[in-house]
Structures are given as C-alpha cells and as structure tokens.
Tab-separated table of C-alpha atoms in Angstrom:
chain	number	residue	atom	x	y	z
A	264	UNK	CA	144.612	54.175	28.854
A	265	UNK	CA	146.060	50.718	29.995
A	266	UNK	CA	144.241	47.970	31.746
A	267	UNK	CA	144.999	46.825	35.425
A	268	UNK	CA	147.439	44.372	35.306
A	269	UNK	CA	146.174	41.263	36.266
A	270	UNK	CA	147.408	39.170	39.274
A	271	UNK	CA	148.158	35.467	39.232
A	272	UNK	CA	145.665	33.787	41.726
A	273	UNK	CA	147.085	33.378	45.006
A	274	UNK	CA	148.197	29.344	45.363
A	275	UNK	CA	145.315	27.554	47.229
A	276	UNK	CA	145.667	26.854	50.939
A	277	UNK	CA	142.097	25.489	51.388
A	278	UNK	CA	143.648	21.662	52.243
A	279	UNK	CA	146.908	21.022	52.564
A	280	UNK	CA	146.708	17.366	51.989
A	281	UNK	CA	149.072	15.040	49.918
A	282	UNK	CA	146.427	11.928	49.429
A	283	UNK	CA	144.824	14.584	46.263
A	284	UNK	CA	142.502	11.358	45.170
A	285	UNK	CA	141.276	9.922	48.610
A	286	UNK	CA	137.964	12.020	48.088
A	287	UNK	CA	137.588	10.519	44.692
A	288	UNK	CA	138.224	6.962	46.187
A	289	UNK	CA	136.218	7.424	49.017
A	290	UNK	CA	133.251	8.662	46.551
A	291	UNK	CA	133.720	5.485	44.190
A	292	UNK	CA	133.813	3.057	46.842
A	293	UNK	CA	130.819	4.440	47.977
A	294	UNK	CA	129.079	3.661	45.260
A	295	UNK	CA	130.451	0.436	44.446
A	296	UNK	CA	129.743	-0.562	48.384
A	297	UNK	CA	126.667	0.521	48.049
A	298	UNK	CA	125.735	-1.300	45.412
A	299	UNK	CA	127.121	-4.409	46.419
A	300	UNK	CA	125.610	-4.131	49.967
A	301	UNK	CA	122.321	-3.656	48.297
A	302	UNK	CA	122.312	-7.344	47.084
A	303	UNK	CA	124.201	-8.892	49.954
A	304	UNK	CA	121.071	-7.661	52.331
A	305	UNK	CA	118.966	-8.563	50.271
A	306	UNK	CA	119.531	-11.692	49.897
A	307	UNK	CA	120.020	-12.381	53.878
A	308	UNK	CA	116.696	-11.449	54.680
A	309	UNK	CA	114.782	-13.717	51.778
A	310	UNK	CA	116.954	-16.270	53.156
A	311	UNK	CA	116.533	-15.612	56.230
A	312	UNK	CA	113.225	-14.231	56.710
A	313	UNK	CA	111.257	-15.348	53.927
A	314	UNK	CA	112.281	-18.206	52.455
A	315	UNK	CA	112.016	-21.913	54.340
A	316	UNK	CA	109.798	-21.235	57.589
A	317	UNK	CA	110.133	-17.590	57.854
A	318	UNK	CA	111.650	-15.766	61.071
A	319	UNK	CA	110.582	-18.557	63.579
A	320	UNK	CA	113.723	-20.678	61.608
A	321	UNK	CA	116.281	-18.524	63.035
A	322	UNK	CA	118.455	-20.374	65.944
A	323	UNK	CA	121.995	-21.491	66.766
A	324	UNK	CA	121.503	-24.818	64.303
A	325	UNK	CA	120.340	-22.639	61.340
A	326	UNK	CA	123.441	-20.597	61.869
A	327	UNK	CA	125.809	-22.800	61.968
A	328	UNK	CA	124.085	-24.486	58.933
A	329	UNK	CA	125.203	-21.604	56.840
A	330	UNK	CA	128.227	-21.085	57.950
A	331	UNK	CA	128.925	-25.090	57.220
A	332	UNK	CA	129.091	-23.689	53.660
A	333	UNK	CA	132.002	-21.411	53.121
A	334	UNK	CA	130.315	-19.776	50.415
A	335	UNK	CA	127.824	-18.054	53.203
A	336	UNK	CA	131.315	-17.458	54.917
A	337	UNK	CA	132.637	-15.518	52.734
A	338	UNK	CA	128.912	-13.667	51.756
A	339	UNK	CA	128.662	-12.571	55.673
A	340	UNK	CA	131.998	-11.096	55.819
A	341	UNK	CA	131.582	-9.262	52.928
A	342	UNK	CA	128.844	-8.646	53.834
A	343	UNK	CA	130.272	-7.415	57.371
A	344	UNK	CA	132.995	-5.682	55.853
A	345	UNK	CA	131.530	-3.457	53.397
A	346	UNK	CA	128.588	-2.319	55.788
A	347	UNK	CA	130.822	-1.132	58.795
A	348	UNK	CA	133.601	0.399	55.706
A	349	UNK	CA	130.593	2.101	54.276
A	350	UNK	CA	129.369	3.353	57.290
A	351	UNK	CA	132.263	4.090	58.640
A	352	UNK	CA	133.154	6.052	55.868
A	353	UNK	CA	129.402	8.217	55.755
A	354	UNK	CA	130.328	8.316	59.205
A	355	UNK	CA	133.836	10.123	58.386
A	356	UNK	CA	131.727	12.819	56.233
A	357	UNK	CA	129.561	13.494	58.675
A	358	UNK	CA	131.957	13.996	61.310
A	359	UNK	CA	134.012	16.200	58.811
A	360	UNK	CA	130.822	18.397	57.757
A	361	UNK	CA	129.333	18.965	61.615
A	362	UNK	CA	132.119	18.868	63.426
A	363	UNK	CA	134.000	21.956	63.516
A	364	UNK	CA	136.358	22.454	66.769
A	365	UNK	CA	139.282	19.935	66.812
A	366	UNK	CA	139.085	18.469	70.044
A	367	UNK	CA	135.422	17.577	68.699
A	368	UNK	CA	136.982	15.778	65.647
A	369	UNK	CA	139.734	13.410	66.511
A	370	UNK	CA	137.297	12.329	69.649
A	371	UNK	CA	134.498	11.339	67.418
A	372	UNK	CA	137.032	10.269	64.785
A	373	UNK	CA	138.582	8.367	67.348
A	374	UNK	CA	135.507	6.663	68.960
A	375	UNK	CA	134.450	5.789	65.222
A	376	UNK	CA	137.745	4.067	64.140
A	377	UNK	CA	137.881	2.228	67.465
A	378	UNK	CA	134.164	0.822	66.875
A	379	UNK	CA	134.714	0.025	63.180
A	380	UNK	CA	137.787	-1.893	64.180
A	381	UNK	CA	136.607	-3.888	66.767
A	382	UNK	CA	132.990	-4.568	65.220
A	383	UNK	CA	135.270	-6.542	62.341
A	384	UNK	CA	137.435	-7.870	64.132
A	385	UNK	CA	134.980	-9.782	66.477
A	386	UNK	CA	132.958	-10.263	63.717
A	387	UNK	CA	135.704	-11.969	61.313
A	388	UNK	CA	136.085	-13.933	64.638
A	389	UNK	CA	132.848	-14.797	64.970
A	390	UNK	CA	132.643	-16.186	61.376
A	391	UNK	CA	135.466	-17.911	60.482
A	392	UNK	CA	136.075	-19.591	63.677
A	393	UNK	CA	132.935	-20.658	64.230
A	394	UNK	CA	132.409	-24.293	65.433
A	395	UNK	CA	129.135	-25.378	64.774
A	396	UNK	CA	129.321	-28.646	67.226
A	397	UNK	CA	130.475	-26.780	70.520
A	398	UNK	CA	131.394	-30.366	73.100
A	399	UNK	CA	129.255	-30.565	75.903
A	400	UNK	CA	126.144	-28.781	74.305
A	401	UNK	CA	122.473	-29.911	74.344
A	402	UNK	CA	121.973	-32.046	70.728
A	403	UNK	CA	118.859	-30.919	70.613
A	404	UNK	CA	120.197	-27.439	69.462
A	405	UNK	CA	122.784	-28.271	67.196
A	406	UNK	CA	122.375	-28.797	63.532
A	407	UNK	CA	121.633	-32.105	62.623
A	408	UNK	CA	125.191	-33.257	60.947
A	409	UNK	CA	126.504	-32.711	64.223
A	410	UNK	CA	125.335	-36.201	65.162
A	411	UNK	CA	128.094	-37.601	62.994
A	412	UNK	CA	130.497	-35.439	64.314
A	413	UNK	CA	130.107	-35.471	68.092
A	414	UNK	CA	129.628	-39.329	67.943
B	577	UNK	CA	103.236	51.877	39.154
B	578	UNK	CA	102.276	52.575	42.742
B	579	UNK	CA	98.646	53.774	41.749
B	580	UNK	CA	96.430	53.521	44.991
B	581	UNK	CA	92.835	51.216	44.701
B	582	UNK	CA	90.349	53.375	45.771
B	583	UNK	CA	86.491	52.627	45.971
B	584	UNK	CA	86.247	53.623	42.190
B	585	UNK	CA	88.434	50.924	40.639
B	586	UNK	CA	88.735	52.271	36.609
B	587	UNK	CA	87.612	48.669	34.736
B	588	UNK	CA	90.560	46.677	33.698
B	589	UNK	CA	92.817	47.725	36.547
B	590	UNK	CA	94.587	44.936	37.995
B	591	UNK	CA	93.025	44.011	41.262
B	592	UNK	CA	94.890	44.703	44.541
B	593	UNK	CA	94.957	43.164	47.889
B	594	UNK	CA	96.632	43.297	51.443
B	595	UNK	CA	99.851	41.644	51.891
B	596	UNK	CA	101.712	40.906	54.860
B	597	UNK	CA	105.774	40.383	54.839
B	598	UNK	CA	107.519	39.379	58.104
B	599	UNK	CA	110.942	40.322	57.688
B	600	UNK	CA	114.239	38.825	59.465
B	601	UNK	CA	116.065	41.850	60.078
B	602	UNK	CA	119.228	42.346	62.035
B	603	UNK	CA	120.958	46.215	62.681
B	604	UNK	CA	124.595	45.517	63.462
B	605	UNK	CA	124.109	49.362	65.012
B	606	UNK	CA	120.855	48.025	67.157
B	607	UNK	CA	117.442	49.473	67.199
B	608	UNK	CA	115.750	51.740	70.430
B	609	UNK	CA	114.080	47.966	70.863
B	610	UNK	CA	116.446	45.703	69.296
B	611	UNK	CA	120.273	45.180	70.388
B	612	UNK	CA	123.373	45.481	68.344
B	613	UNK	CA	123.363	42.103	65.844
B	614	UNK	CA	120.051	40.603	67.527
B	615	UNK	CA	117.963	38.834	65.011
B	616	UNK	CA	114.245	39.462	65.123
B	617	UNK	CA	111.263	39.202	62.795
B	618	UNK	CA	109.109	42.520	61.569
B	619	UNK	CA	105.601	42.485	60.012
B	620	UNK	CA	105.165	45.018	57.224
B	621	UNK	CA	100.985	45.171	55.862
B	622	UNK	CA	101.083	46.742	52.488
B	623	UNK	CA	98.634	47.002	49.570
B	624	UNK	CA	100.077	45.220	46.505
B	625	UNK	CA	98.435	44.686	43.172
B	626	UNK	CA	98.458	40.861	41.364
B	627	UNK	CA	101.485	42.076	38.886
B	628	UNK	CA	103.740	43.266	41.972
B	629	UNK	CA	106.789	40.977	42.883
B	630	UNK	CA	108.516	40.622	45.963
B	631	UNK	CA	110.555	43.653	45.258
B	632	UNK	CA	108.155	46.179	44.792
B	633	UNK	CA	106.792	45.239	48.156
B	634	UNK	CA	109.562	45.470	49.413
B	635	UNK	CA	110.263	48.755	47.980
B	636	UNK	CA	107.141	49.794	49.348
B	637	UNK	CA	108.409	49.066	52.467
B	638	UNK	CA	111.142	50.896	52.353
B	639	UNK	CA	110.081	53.913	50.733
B	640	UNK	CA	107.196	54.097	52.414
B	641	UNK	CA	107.164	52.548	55.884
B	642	UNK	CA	110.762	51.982	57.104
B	643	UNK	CA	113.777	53.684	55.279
B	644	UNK	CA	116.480	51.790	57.304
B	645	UNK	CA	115.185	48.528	55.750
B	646	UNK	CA	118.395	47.125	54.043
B	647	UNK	CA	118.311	44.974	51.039
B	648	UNK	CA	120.570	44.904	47.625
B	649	UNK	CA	119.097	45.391	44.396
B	650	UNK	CA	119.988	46.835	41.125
B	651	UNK	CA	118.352	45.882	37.738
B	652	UNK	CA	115.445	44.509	38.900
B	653	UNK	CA	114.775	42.559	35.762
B	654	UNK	CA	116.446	39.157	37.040
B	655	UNK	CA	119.664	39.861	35.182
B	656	UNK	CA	121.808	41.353	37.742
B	657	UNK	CA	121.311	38.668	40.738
B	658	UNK	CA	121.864	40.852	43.576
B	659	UNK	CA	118.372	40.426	45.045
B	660	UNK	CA	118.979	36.473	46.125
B	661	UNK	CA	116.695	35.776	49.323
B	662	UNK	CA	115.012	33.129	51.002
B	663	UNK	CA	111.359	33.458	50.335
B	664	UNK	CA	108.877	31.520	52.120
B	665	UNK	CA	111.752	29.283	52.898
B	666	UNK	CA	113.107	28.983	49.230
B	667	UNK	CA	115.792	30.669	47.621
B	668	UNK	CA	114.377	32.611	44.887
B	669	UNK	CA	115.304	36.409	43.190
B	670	UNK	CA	112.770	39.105	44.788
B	671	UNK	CA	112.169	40.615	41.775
B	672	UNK	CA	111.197	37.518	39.457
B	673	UNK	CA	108.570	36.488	42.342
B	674	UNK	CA	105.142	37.670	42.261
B	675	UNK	CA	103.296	38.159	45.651
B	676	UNK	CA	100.028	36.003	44.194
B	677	UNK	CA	102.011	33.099	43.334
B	678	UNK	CA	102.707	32.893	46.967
B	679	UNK	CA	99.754	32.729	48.611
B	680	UNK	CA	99.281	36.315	49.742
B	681	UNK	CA	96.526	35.347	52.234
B	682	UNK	CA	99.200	34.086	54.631
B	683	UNK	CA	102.321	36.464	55.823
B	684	UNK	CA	105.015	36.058	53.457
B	685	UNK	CA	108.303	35.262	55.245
B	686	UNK	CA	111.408	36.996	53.642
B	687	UNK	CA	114.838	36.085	55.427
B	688	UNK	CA	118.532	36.653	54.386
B	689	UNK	CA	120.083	33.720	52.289
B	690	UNK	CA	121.620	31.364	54.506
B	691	UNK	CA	124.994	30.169	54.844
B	692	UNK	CA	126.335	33.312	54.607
B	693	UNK	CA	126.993	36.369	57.221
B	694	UNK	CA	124.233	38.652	57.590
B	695	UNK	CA	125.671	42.324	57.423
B	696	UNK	CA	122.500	43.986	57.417
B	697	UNK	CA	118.517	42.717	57.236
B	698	UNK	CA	118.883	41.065	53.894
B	699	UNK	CA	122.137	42.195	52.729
B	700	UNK	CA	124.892	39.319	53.226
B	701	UNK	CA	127.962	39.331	52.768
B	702	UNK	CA	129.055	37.792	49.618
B	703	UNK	CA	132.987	37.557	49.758
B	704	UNK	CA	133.412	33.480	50.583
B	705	UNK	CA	131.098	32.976	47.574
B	706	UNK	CA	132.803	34.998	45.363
B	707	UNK	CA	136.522	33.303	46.875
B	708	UNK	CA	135.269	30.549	45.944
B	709	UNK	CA	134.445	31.172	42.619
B	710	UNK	CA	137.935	32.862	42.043
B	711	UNK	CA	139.658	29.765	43.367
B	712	UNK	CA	138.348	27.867	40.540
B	713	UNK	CA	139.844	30.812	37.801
B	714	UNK	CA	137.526	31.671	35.926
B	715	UNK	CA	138.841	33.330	32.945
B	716	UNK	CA	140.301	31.686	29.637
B	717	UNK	CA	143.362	30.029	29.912
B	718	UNK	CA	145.485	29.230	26.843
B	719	UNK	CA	149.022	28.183	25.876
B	720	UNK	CA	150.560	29.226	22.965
B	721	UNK	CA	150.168	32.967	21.132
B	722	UNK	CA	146.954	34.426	20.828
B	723	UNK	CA	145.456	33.549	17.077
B	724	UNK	CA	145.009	37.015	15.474
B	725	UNK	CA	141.529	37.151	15.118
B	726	UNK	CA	138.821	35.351	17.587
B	727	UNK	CA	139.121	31.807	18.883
B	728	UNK	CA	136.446	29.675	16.763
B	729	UNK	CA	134.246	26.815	17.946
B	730	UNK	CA	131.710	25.230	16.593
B	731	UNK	CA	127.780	25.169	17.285
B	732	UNK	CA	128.043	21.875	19.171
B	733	UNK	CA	131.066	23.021	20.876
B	734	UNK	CA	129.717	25.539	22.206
B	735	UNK	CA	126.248	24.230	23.271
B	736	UNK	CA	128.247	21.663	25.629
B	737	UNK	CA	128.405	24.407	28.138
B	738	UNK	CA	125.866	26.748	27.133
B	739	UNK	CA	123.846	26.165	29.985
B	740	UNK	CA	126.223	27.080	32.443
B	741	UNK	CA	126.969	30.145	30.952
B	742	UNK	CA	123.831	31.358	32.473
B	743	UNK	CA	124.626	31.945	35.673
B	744	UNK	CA	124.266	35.525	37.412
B	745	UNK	CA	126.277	34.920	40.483
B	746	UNK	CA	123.311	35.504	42.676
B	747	UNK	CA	124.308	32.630	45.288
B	748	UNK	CA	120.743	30.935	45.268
B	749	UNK	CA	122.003	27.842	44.593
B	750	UNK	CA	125.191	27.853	46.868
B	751	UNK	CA	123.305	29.332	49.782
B	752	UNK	CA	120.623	26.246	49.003
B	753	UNK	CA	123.248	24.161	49.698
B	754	UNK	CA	122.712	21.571	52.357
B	755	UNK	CA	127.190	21.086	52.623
B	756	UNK	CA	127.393	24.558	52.539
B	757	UNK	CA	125.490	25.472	55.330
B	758	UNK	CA	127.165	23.247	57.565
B	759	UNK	CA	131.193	24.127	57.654
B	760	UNK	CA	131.584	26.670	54.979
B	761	UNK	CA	134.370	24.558	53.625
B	762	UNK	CA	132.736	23.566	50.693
B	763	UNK	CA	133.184	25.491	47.181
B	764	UNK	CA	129.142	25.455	46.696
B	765	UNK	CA	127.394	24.900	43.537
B	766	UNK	CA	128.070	27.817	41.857
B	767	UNK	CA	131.710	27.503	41.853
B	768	UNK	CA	131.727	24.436	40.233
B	769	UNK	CA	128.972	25.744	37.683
B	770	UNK	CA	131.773	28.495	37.049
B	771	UNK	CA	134.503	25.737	36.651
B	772	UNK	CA	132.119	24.015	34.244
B	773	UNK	CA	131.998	26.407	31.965
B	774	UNK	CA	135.304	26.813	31.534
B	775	UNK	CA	136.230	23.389	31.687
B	776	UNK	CA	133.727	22.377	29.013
B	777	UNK	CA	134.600	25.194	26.519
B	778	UNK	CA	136.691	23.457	23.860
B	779	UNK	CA	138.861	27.304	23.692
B	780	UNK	CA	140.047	27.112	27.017
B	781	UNK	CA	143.345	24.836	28.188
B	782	UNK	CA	142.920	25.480	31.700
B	783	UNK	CA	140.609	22.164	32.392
B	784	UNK	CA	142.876	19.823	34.315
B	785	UNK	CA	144.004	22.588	36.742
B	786	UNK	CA	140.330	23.344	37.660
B	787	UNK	CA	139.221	19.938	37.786
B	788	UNK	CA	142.416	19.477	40.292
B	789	UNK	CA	141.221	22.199	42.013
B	790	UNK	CA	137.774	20.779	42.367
B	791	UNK	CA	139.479	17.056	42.936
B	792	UNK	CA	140.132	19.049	46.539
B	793	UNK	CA	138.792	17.728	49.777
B	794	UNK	CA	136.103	20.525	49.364
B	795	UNK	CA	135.582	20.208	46.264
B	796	UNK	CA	132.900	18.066	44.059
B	797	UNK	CA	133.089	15.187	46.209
B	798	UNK	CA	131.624	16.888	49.199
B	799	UNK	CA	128.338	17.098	47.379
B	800	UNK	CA	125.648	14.910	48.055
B	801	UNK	CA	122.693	15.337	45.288
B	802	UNK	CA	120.560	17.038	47.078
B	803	UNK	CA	119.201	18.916	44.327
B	804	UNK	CA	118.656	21.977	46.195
B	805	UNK	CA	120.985	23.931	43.798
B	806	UNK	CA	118.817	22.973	40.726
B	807	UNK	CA	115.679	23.848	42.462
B	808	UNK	CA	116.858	27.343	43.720
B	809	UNK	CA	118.162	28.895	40.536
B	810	UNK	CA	116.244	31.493	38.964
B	811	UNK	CA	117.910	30.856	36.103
B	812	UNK	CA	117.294	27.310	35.505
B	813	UNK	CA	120.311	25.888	35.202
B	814	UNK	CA	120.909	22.112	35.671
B	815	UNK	CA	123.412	22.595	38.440
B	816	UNK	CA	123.378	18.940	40.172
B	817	UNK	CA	123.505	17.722	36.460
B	818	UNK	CA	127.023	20.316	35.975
B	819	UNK	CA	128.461	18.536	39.604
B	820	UNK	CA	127.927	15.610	37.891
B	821	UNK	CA	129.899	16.122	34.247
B	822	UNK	CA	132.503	17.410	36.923
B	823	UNK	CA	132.386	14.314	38.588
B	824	UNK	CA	132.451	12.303	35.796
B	825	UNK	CA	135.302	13.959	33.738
B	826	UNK	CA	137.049	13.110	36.912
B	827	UNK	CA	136.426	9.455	37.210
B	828	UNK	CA	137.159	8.664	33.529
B	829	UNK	CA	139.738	11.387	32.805
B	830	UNK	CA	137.748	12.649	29.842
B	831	UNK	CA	136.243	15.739	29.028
C-alpha cells in the first residue's frame, strides 16, 4: 500500500502586491506615531490649557507668541504631521477592512488622500508663514514685541 | 444519561431543571413556515440536569423534538472541535459548556459561528478557514536527507511552541475575530497559531517562507489585539500572545 502523493501548495494569489513590507511599515509607524503623538498632545494642552491662565489665555497674541519660537514651530508641525499620517493611515485600514466594492474604495480612498493633503498643506502654511505683526491690525491684539516691530 | 426527574427523586440524583434554547436556524431547502435560506430564531424547552452541557441539550433536541435540527459533532469530549458555536454570544465548544454555568433561568441563545457561511442551522461551512490554514503549510519542511532515525530537540526546544500545538481546528478563535468578520480577507487567528507552530519548532526549515506568507497584506498585520481569539478558545491557548511572537520575529528578523 503506498501513500497519496502529496501536492505542492498551489502559489498564493491572495495579494498580488510588489511593496511585500508596506504592512510591516505601516504597522511600525503606527506605533512609533503613536507614541510620539502621545507626548506632543500632551504637552499642548498643559501648555495650553493648564499652565499660565488656563483656557481664557488662548488668542491671536498667545499664538503668535509660540510660534515666535521655532522650537514650537517645529513641535506643531510634527505635531500636525504625524496626527493627519496616523490617521490617515487608521483611516486606510478601515477603508480596506469595510469597504468591499471598488467603486466604494478608490472614492473613499480618494476623498481621504485629498483631505490629508490639503489639511498639511494649509497647515504647514499656516505655521511657517505665519506673521505674528499683520500691518494695519488693532495693537491691542498683537503680542506685545510687536510694538518694536511695527514702530 | 437521559433519566427523567419524576416526583420521587432517588437521594443523590443530580437535580434537574427547565431550560430554554432559542436556536438560529436556517434550511437552505425552507420550512412549510420558513423560506429557502431565511434566518429565524426557534425556542426549544427541555428538561436538563446540572451535569448536562450544551450538547446534550441539544441532542435532546434533536432526538427528541426536531430531527432536522442540524449541527456537527463527533467526540464530544472537546478533542475533536467540530462543535464550535456562538453561545450566549461567545464562541465556546457545545460540549465543554454546561447549561448551569449559563444562567439557565434565561433562554440560552445558540447561533452559528460567525464569519463564516451558514450551510445549515449550526453547521458552517469551514473551507476558507481551513484555506487559510493550508496557505500557511503546515507540515515539516526540511532541506537536506532525512536523518535515519527521528529528528531530536530538546525539552526547551520544544516547549517554545508547545502551546500552540494545542489547537483543534475548531475556528472559535478565527470566527471571534473582529478583522475576520469584516472582509474575509484576513488569514484569522488560527492560521497564524498553525504557522507558529511550525515556525517556532527548531526541526522545521520552513520559517521564513511562512513568516513571508504571513508578512502578506492579510496577514499578521491586519490584526488589531482585540483579544477575542484568546478569550474564545476552548483550549486556552495564548493566541494574541502567538500574533505577537509572529509579529515580532518579523520586526527583528529573529526567531
């Protein structure tokens, strides 16, 4: 009596992708992102909520106060960057788990590429070419080295 | 076994009570009330003593009150894993589940496991989950001649993976699955359970082509800790804690 022979297991078709370590990627940077975000909010809202006079401090001169310093500059971007990538990117799995008819996909892939793309780029706008001393603007408003500025 | 309580209980017998299961059953034939492949819920009130599982009142039901009841089955002991099914919402094997551990004052809900296509009442069918568990290979894979008597490993070589060697196939876990459920896509747990045990065994040579395998799109990254896998199996393995070594033999590129 002889055994069936055995078959070699057909080759996989499951994906047929070439980028074989995105999903690995995408899973680190996760992590990392996450972690990183984790301090970055947190330390905007004790700054900006609890330390100095609370939430009441919040208005255009205490903005442009920070962003005087480049070192909140480059915190907010970061900041900016990593929370719409990380989104984005939960977003992406999401869309890839629920999503199952392909018209459905690439036009809620689409929309969320389009809104990650121009959140950052207004928002790199926004923060590094920011001019805390606008001409023409009430003085009262402005931060107070503005005085030297304007004058 | 099926011994009736009547008014003159002999001491020492083990008390019995009234038990209600409500069934999700599906005929892909239909019923005289129920169409071809429509999904509806049946109450069943039996008389079950405190040592009766799930099964036996479910064999009750069956033998006793409807004969087209469909359900798999076959050792009954918790060995063979064909009687996965979601009990009072959790995945659990019908015949390691006694009726008083589930509160047997309320009806006891008993559906198919999910994820997968109902065939019949309870009875799914099982062929994606056992793909996937082929895609991953699992049988030893060597290179060079076979030695001429058995492959040796040592105690702690072999206790790297014992846990996963546990596994009955019964799909609790994979049919727990919160990624599974939605696309289908996913391996499931017990795939990559199956990979780890190969992968892990320090006989086997075949490592790097499952863990490129599970390096897929729908492979270990898809999973999300949810834990559900651990929770459902009636066997106790650690399967969130297997995703992980996965994982992590992955990201460093050691096993």
């Amino acid at each position: 009596m002889s055994a069936p022979e055995l078959i070699d297991p057909k080759p996989r078709i499951r994906s047929g992708r070439t980028r074989r370590k995105a999903e690995r990627w995408s899973w680190m940077f996760m992590r990392l992102s996450g972690l990183v975000l984790v301090l970055l909010i947190f330390t905007h809202l004790t700054v900006n909520l609890v330390l100095g006079e609370g939430v009441s401090q919040i208005d255009f001169a205490f903005v442009a106060g920070k962003w005087a310093d480049w070192w909140w500059q480059v915190a907010d971007f970061l900041m900016l960057l990593l929370a719409m990538l990380h989104g984005g990117n939960g977003m992406r799995l999401l869309i890839n788990d629920y999503a199952h008819s392909k018209a459905w996909r690439s036009a809620l892939m689409g929309v969320l590429h389009l809104s990650m793309v121009v959140v950052i780029v207004l928002g790199s706008l926004v923060i590094w070419t920011f001019d805390p001393c606008p001409v023409d603007a009430d003085m009262s408003l402005l931060p107070s080295f503005c005085e030297d500025v304007l004058q | 076994m099926t011994a009736t309580a009547d008014a003159t209980t002999p001491a020492g017998e083990v008390p019995s009570f009234e038990v209600t299961l409500r069934i999700r059953r599906m005929n892909p034939e239909g019923t005289s009330d129920h169409a071809a492949g429509e999904e509806y819920w049946e109450e069943f009130k039996i008389q079950a003593h405190a040592t009766d599982r799930v099964l036996d009142a479910l064999h009750k039901v069956k033998w006793d009150l409807d004969g087209s009841l469909a359900f798999r089955r076959s050792c009954a002991h918790g060995v063979c894993g064909s009687d996965a099914m979601r009990i009072n919402a959790r995945n659990r094997l019908a015949c390691k589940t006694l009726l008083k551990d589930l509160n047997p004052a309320k009806p006891i809900l008993i559906e198919p496991i999910k994820g997968l296509p109902v065939e019949k009442d309870l009875i799914v069918d099982m062929e994606p989950f056992f793909a996937s568990y082929r895609e991953i290979m699992p049988f030893l894979m060597t290179d060079g001649p076979a030695p001429e008597r058995e492959r040796l490993q040592t105690p702690a070589e072999r206790e790297r993976f014992e846990d996963t060697t546990k596994c009955i196939m019964c799909a609790a876990c994979t049919s727990a699955c919160p990624v599974f459920w939605t696309d289908g896509q996913f391996f499931g747990p017990q795939a990559i359970v199956g990979a780890h045990r190969f992968i892990f065994d320090s006989r086997d040579e075949g490592q790097w082509d499952r863990l490129e395998i599970l390096n897929d799109k729908a492979g270990v990254w898809k999973c999300r800790t949810a834990f559900n896998c651990t929770e459902a199996c009636p066997r106790g393995i650690e399967v969130t804690k297997a995703i992980s070594e996965v994982k992590k033999a992955l990201n460093t590129g050691e096993i």
